[in-house]
PDB file of C-alpha atoms in Angstrom:
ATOM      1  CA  UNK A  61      15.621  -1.320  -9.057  1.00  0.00           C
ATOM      2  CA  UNK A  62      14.204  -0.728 -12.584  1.00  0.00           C
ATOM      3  CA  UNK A  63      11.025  -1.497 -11.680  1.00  0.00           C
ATOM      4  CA  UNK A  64      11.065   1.008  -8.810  1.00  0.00           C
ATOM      5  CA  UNK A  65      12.792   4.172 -10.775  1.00  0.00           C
ATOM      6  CA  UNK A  66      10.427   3.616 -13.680  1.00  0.00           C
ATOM      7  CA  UNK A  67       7.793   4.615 -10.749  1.00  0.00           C
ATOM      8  CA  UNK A  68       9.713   7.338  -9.643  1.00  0.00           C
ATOM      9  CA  UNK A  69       9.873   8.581 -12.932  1.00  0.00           C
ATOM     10  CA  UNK A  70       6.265   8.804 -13.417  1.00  0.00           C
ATOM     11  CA  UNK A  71       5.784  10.307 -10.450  1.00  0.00           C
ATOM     12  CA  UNK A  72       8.243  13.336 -11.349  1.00  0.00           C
ATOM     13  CA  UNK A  73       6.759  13.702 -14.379  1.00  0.00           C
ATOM     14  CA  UNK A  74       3.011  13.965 -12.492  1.00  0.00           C
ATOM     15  CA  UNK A  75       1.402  11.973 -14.951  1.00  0.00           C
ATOM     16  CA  UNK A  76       0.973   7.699 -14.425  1.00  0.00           C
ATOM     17  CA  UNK A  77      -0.044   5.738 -17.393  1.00  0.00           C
ATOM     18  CA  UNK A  78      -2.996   3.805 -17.051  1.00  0.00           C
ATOM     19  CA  UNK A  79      -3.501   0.291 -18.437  1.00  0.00           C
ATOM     20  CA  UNK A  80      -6.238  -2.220 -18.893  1.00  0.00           C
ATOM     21  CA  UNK A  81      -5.598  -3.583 -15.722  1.00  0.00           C
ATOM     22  CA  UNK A  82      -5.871  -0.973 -13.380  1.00  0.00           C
ATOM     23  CA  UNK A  83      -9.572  -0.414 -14.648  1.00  0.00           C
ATOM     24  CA  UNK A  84      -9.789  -3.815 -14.075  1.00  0.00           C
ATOM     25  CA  UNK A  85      -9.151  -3.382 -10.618  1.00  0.00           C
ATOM     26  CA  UNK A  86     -11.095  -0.429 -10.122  1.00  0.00           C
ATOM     27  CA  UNK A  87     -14.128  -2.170 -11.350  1.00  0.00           C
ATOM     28  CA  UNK A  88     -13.453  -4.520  -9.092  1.00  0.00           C
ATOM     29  CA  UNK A  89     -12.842  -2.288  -6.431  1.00  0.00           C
ATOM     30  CA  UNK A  90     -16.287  -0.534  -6.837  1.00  0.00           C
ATOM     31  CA  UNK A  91     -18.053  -4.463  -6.964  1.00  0.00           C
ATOM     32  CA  UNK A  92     -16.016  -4.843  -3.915  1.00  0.00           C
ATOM     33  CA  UNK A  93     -17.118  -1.489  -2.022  1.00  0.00           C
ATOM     34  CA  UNK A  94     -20.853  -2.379  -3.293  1.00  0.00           C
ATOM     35  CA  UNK A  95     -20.947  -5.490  -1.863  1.00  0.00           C
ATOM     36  CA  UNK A  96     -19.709  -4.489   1.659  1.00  0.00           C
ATOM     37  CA  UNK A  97     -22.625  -1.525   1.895  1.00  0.00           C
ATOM     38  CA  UNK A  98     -25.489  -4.128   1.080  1.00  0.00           C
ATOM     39  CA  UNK A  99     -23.834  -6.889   3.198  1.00  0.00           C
ATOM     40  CA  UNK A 100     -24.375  -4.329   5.875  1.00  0.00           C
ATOM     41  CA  UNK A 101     -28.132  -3.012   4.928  1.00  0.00           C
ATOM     42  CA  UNK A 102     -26.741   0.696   4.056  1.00  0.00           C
ATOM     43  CA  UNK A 103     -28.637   2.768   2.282  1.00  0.00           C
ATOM     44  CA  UNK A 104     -26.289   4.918   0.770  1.00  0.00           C
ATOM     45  CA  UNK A 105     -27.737   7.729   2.530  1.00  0.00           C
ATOM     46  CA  UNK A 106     -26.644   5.969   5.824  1.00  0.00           C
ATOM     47  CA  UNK A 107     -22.819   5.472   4.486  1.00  0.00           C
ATOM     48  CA  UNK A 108     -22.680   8.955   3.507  1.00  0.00           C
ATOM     49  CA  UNK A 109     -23.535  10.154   7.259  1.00  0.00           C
ATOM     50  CA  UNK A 110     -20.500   7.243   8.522  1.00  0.00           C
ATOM     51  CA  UNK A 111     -18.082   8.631   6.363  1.00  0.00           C
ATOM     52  CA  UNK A 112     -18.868  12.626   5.913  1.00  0.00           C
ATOM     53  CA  UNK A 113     -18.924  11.764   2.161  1.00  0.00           C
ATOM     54  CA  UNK A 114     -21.610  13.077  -0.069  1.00  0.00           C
ATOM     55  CA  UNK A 115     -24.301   9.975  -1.484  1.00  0.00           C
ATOM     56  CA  UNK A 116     -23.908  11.514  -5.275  1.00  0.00           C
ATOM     57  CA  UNK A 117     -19.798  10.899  -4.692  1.00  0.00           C
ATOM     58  CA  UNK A 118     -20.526   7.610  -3.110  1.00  0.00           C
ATOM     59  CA  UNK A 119     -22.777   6.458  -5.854  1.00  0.00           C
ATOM     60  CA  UNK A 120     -20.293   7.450  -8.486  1.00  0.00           C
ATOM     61  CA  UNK A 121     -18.012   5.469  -7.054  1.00  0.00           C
ATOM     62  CA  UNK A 122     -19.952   2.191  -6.926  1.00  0.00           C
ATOM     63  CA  UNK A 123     -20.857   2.767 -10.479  1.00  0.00           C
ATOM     64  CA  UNK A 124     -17.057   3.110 -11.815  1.00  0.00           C
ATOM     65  CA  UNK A 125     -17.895   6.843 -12.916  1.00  0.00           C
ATOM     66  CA  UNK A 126     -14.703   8.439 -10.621  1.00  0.00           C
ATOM     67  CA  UNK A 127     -11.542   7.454  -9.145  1.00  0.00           C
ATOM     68  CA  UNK A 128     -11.478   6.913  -5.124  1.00  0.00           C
ATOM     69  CA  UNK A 129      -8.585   8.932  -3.760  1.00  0.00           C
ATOM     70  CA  UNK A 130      -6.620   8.324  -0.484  1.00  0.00           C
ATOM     71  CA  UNK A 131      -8.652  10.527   1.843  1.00  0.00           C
ATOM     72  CA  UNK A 132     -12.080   8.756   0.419  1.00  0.00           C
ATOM     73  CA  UNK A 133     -10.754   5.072   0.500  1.00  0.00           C
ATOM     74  CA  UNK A 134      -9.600   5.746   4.349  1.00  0.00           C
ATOM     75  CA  UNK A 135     -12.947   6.825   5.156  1.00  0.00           C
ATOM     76  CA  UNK A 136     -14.520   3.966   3.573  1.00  0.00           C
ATOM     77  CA  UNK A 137     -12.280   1.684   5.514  1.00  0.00           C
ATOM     78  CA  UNK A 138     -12.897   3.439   8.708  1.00  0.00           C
ATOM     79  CA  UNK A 139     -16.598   2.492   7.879  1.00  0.00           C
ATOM     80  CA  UNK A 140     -16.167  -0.854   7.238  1.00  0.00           C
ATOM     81  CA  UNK A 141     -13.188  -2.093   9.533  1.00  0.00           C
ATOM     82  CA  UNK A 142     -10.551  -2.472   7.474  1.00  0.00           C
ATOM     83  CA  UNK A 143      -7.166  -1.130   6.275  1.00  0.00           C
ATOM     84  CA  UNK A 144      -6.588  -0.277   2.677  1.00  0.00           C
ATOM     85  CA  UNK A 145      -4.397  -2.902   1.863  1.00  0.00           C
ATOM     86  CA  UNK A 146      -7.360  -5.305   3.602  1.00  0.00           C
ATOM     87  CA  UNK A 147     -10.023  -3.859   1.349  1.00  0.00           C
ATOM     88  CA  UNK A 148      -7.496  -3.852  -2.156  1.00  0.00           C
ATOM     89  CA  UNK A 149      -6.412  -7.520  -0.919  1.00  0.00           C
ATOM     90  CA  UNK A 150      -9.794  -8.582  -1.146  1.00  0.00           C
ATOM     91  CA  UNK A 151     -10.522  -7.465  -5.022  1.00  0.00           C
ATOM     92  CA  UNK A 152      -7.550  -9.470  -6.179  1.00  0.00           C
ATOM     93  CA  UNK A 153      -9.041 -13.171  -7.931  1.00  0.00           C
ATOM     94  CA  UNK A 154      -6.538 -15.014  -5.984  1.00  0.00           C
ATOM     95  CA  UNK A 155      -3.475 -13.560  -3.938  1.00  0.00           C
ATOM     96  CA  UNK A 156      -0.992 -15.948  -3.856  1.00  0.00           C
ATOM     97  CA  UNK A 157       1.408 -17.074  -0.974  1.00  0.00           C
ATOM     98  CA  UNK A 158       4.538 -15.441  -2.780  1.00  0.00           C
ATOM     99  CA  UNK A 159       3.833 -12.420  -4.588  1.00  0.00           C
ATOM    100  CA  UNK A 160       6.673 -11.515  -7.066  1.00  0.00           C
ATOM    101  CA  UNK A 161       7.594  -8.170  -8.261  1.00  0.00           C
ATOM    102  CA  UNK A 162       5.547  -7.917 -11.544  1.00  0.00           C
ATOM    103  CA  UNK A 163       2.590  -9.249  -9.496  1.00  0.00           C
ATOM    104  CA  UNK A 164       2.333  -6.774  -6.688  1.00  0.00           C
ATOM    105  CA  UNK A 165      -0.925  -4.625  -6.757  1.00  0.00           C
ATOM    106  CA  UNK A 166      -0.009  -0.775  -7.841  1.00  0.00           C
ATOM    107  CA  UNK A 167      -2.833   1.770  -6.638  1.00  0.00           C
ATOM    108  CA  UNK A 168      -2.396   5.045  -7.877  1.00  0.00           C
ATOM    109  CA  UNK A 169      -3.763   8.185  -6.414  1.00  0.00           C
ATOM    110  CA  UNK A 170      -3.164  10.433  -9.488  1.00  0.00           C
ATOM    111  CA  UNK A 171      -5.059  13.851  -7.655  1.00  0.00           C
ATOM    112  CA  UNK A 172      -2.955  13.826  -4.342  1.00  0.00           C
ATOM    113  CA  UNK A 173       0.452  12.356  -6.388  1.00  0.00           C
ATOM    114  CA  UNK A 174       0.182   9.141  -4.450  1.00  0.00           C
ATOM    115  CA  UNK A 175       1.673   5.721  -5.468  1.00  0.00           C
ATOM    116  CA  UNK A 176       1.150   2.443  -3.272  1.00  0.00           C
ATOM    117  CA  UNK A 177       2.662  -0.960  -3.712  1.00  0.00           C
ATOM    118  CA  UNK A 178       1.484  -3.984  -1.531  1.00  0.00           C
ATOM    119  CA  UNK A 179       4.788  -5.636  -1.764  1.00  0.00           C
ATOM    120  CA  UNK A 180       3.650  -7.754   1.230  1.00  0.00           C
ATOM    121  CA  UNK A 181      -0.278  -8.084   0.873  1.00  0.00           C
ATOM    122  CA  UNK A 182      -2.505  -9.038   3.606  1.00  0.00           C
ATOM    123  CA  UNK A 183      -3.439 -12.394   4.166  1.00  0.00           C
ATOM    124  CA  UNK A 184      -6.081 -14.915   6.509  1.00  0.00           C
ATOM    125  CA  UNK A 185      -4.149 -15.101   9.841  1.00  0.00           C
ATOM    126  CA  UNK A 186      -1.417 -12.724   9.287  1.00  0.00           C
ATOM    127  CA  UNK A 187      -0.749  -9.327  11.171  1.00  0.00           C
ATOM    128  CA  UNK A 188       1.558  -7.523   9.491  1.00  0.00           C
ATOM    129  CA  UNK A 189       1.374  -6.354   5.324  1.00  0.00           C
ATOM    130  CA  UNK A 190       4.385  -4.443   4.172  1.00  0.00           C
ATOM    131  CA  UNK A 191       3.490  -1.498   1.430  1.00  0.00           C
ATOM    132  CA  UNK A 192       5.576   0.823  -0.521  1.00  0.00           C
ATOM    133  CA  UNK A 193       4.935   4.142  -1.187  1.00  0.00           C
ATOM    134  CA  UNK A 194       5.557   7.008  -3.423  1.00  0.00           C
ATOM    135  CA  UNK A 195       4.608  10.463  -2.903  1.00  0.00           C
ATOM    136  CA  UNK A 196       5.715  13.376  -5.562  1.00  0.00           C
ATOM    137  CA  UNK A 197       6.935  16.643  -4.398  1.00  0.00           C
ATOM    138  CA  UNK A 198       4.416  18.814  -2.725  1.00  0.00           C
ATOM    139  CA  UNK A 199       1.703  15.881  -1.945  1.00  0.00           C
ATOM    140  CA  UNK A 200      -0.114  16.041   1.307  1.00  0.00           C
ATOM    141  CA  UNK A 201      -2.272  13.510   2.033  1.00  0.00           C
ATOM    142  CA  UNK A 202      -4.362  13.785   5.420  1.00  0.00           C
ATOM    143  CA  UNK A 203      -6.897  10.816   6.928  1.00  0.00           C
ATOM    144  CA  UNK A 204      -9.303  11.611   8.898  1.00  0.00           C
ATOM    145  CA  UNK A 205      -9.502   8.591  11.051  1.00  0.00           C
ATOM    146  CA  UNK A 206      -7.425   5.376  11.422  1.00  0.00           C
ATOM    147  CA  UNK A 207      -8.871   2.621   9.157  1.00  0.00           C
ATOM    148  CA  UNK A 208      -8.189   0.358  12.077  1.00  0.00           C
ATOM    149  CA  UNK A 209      -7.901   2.154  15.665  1.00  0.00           C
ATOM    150  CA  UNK A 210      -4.918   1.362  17.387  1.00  0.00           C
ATOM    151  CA  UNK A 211      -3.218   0.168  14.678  1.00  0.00           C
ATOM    152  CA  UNK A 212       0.891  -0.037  14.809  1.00  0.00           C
ATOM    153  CA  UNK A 213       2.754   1.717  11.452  1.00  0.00           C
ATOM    154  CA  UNK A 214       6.387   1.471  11.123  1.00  0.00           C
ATOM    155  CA  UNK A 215       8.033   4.108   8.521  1.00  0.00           C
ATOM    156  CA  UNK A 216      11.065   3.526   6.635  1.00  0.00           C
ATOM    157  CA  UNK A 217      12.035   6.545   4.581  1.00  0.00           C
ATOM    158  CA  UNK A 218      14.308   4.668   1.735  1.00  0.00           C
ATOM    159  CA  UNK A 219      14.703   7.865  -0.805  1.00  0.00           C
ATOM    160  CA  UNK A 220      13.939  11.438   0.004  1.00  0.00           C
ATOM    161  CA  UNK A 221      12.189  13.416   3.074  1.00  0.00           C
ATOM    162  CA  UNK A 222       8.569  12.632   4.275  1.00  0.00           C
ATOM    163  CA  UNK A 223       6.675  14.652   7.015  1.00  0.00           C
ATOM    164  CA  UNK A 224       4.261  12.664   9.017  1.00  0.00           C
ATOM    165  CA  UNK A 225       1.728  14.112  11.024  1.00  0.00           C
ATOM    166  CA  UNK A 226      -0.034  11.360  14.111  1.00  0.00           C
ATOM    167  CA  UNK A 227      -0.579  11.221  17.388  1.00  0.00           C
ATOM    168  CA  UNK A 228      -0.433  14.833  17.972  1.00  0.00           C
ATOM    169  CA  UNK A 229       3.447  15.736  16.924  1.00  0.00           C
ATOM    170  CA  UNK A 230       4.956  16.362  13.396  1.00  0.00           C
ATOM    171  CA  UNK A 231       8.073  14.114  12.356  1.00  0.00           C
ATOM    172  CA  UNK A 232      10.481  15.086   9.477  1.00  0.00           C
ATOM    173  CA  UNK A 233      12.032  11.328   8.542  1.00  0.00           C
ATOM    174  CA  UNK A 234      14.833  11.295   6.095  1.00  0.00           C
ATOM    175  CA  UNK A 235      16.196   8.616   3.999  1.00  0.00           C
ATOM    176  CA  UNK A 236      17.504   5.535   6.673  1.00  0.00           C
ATOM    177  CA  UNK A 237      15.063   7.258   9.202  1.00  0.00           C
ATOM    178  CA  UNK A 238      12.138   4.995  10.776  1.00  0.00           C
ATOM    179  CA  UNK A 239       8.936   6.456  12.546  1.00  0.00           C
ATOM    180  CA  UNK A 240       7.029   4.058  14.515  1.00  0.00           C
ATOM    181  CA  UNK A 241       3.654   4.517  16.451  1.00  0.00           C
ATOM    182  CA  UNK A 242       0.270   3.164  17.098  1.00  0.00           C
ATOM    183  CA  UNK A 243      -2.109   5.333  15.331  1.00  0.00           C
ATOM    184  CA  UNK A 244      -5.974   6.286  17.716  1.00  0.00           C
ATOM    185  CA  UNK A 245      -6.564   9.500  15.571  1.00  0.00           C
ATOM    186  CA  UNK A 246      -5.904  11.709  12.318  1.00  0.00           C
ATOM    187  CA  UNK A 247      -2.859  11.150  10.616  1.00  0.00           C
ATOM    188  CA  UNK A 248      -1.298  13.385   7.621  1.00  0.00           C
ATOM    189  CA  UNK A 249       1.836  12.762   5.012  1.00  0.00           C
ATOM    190  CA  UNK A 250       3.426  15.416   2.968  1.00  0.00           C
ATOM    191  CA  UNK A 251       6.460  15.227   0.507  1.00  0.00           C
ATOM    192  CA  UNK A 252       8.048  18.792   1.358  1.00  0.00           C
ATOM    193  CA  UNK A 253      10.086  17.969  -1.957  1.00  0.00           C
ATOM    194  CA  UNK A 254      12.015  18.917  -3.496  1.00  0.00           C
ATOM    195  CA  UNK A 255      12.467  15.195  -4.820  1.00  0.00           C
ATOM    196  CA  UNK A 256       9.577  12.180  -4.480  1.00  0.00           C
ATOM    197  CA  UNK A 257       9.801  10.741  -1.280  1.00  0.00           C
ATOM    198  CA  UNK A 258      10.130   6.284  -1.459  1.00  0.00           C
ATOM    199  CA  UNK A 259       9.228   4.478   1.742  1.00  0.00           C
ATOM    200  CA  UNK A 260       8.565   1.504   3.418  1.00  0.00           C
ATOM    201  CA  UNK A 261       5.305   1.440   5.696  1.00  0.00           C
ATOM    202  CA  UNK A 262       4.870  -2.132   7.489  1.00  0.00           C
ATOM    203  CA  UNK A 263       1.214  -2.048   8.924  1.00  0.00           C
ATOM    204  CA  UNK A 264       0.677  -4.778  12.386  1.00  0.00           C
ATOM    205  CA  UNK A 265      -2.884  -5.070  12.773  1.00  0.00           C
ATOM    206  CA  UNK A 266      -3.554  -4.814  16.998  1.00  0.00           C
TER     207      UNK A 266
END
């Protein structure tokens, strides 16, 4: 539980600290996002008309010189068939079997107040991926498109209230309170406050 409220407490205070290893991981992450255009013979002009995102932002990006948020990493994904915890699965050296709590992969979205844990990540032959996340008061997130159409999302709401937005209705879960649906289309999550909202997503691939 230390672990967890040492998260919580960084997102109150708006502000994450930053270590060694998550540039680490975002240097991988641009590699990673690199790779996948030129395995696909993109020019980046082409990506930028798939995703609606500008080629300047996109070659930032690739070149470590900006932070991907949310909303840009689920149009990425969209583009290249994948979920995010797929595509953050894939810059880790070696993801092992069992994944203990100080080895979990933390992604933080410090512009939209977004934290995500893959307690669970993805793996060869597996459906499902469990992820934790952490949104501070006032954060509204909204995705364009699925990452994956048709994908199935189960919500757990552990501490506070989140407000989901997909498949055409709006759903206010409180803690204990689990949303599940298969997501075709747009999908948007807001912490109405006024404390961080903790969940449990668990993602089943279709």
């Amino acid at each position: 539980m230390s672990q967890i409220w040492d998260i919580v407490s960084n997102v109150r205070d708006e502000v994450a600290p930053r270590s060694a290893g998550d540039d680490q991981v975002e240097a991988r992450l641009a590699g990673r996002l690199a790779r996948l255009r030129e395995e696909r013979g993109w020019s980046l002009d082409e990506l930028a008309q798939r995703t609606g995102v500008s080629r300047s932002t996109l070659s930032r990006l690739e070149r470590t010189e900006i932070s991907p948020t949310a909303a840009l990493l689920n149009r990425l994904c969209a583009a290249y068939g994948r979920t995010m915890s797929q595509l953050l699965a894939e810059v880790e050296e070696e993801p092992p079997q069992l994944v203990r709590a100080g080895q979990q992969m933390v992604w933080r979205d410090e512009n939209s107040g977004f934290t995500r844990r893959s307690v669970s990540p993805p793996h060869p032959g597996l459906r499902g991926e469990l992820v934790e996340g952490l949104l501070r008061p006032g954060a509204d997130i909204s995705y364009e498109v699925p990452p994956v159409p048709g994908l199935e999302q189960h919500i757990w709401v552990l501490e506070g209230v989140l407000e989901v937005t997909a498949g055409g209705g709006v759903h206010e879960i409180r803690a204990g309170d689990c949303l599940r649906f298969r997501l075709w289309d747009r999908s948007r999550f807001r912490c109405p406050g006024p404390d961080p909202v903790r969940y449990a997503l668990m993602i089943v691939l279709p």
